[in-house]
Tab-separated table of C-alpha atoms in Angstrom:
chain	number	residue	atom	x	y	z
L	1	UNK	CA	123.993	131.841	97.409
L	2	UNK	CA	126.752	129.303	98.065
L	3	UNK	CA	124.994	126.767	95.849
L	4	UNK	CA	124.601	129.221	92.987
L	5	UNK	CA	128.237	130.302	93.330
L	6	UNK	CA	129.372	126.661	93.291
L	7	UNK	CA	127.292	125.962	90.164
L	8	UNK	CA	128.725	128.959	88.331
L	9	UNK	CA	132.273	128.153	89.450
L	10	UNK	CA	131.881	124.630	88.088
L	11	UNK	CA	130.505	125.919	84.798
L	12	UNK	CA	133.426	128.371	84.587
L	13	UNK	CA	135.917	125.566	85.188
L	14	UNK	CA	137.187	126.823	88.549
L	15	UNK	CA	134.958	124.754	90.827
L	16	UNK	CA	134.537	121.074	91.501
L	17	UNK	CA	131.711	118.560	91.772
L	18	UNK	CA	132.717	117.969	95.378
L	19	UNK	CA	132.365	121.656	96.234
L	20	UNK	CA	128.988	121.769	94.533
L	21	UNK	CA	127.866	118.634	96.397
L	22	UNK	CA	129.072	120.098	99.690
L	23	UNK	CA	127.220	123.369	99.186
L	24	UNK	CA	124.020	121.560	98.178
L	25	UNK	CA	124.371	119.257	101.183
L	26	UNK	CA	124.727	122.181	103.581
L	27	UNK	CA	121.779	124.066	102.109
L	28	UNK	CA	119.504	121.007	101.920
L	29	UNK	CA	120.277	119.728	105.416
L	30	UNK	CA	120.731	122.991	107.312
L	31	UNK	CA	118.712	125.490	105.292
L	32	UNK	CA	115.387	126.896	106.299
L	33	UNK	CA	112.271	127.164	104.201
L	34	UNK	CA	113.064	128.291	100.689
L	35	UNK	CA	116.741	127.417	101.038
L	36	UNK	CA	116.380	123.641	101.121
L	37	UNK	CA	113.789	123.731	98.342
L	38	UNK	CA	116.135	125.671	96.068
L	39	UNK	CA	119.009	123.359	96.992
L	40	UNK	CA	116.821	120.432	95.929
L	41	UNK	CA	116.054	122.142	92.633
L	42	UNK	CA	119.758	122.701	91.962
L	43	UNK	CA	120.461	119.105	92.929
L	44	UNK	CA	117.862	117.942	90.431
L	45	UNK	CA	119.182	120.234	87.687
L	46	UNK	CA	122.862	119.459	88.162
L	47	UNK	CA	122.641	115.725	88.846
L	48	UNK	CA	122.355	114.860	85.157
L	49	UNK	CA	125.765	116.314	84.395
L	50	UNK	CA	127.533	115.699	87.700
L	51	UNK	CA	127.258	112.154	89.071
L	52	UNK	CA	128.833	113.045	92.435
L	53	UNK	CA	125.866	115.303	93.070
L	54	UNK	CA	123.357	112.601	92.114
L	55	UNK	CA	124.550	110.465	95.038
L	56	UNK	CA	123.246	113.065	97.481
L	57	UNK	CA	119.688	111.762	97.058
L	58	UNK	CA	120.666	108.385	98.551
L	59	UNK	CA	122.622	110.089	101.304
L	60	UNK	CA	119.650	112.274	102.202
L	61	UNK	CA	117.197	109.358	102.041
L	62	UNK	CA	119.126	107.555	104.772
L	63	UNK	CA	119.928	110.631	106.857
L	64	UNK	CA	119.574	110.317	110.616
L	65	UNK	CA	117.167	113.245	110.862
L	66	UNK	CA	113.604	112.656	109.717
L	67	UNK	CA	113.365	116.259	108.478
L	68	UNK	CA	116.062	115.579	105.867
L	69	UNK	CA	114.348	112.367	104.787
L	70	UNK	CA	111.072	114.300	104.539
L	71	UNK	CA	112.724	116.890	102.319
L	72	UNK	CA	114.048	114.080	100.143
L	73	UNK	CA	110.593	112.518	99.895
L	74	UNK	CA	109.285	115.868	98.652
L	75	UNK	CA	111.468	115.463	95.545
L	76	UNK	CA	110.717	111.809	94.765
L	77	UNK	CA	108.546	112.692	91.792
L	78	UNK	CA	111.373	114.738	90.244
L	79	UNK	CA	114.236	112.252	90.604
L	80	UNK	CA	115.786	110.258	87.780
L	81	UNK	CA	114.122	106.849	87.417
L	82	UNK	CA	117.072	104.800	88.747
L	83	UNK	CA	117.439	106.981	91.830
L	84	UNK	CA	113.690	106.975	92.369
L	85	UNK	CA	113.611	103.173	92.283
L	86	UNK	CA	116.558	102.973	94.657
L	87	UNK	CA	115.138	105.142	97.432
L	88	UNK	CA	111.352	105.331	97.071
L	89	UNK	CA	110.748	101.912	98.622
L	90	UNK	CA	112.751	102.838	101.727
L	91	UNK	CA	111.006	106.179	102.157
L	92	UNK	CA	107.583	104.560	101.761
L	93	UNK	CA	108.227	102.516	104.909
L	94	UNK	CA	110.211	105.149	106.798
L	95	UNK	CA	109.913	105.038	110.596
L	96	UNK	CA	108.591	108.603	110.458
L	97	UNK	CA	104.922	108.653	109.501
L	98	UNK	CA	105.361	112.128	108.038
L	99	UNK	CA	108.143	110.933	105.724
L	100	UNK	CA	106.232	107.817	104.674
L	101	UNK	CA	103.096	109.870	103.907
L	102	UNK	CA	105.024	112.378	101.791
L	103	UNK	CA	106.742	109.535	99.944
L	104	UNK	CA	103.367	107.904	99.259
L	105	UNK	CA	101.973	111.192	97.950
L	106	UNK	CA	104.919	111.715	95.590
L	107	UNK	CA	104.844	108.099	94.403
L	108	UNK	CA	101.146	108.526	93.631
L	109	UNK	CA	101.901	111.728	91.697
L	110	UNK	CA	104.590	110.008	89.723
L	111	UNK	CA	102.300	107.104	88.880
L	112	UNK	CA	103.354	103.534	88.437
L	113	UNK	CA	107.005	102.590	88.394
L	114	UNK	CA	107.736	102.444	92.108
């Protein structure tokens, strides 16, 4: 709910990109099943209009916890091309086999352009 509130506050002119990024970060990193997926969807939707939010993908791709990198890999096929190029190569060779396999699957779904 914090992510949705932050999105609506920003649209209404009373929020900030930083607050939106913070709420997405919390939900993506700390959220359970369903929560992190929705946070990723909001990140994808809002990143076109709010560049601060777009930077979260790179942050998540280099996160210290493999689970966060795995979640990021799950969204590789939905990222903007520049962001995809920036982080897909790192996730493909991640030290976590699970992350690297998910990245490979999403790269394959996306097709050429890695």
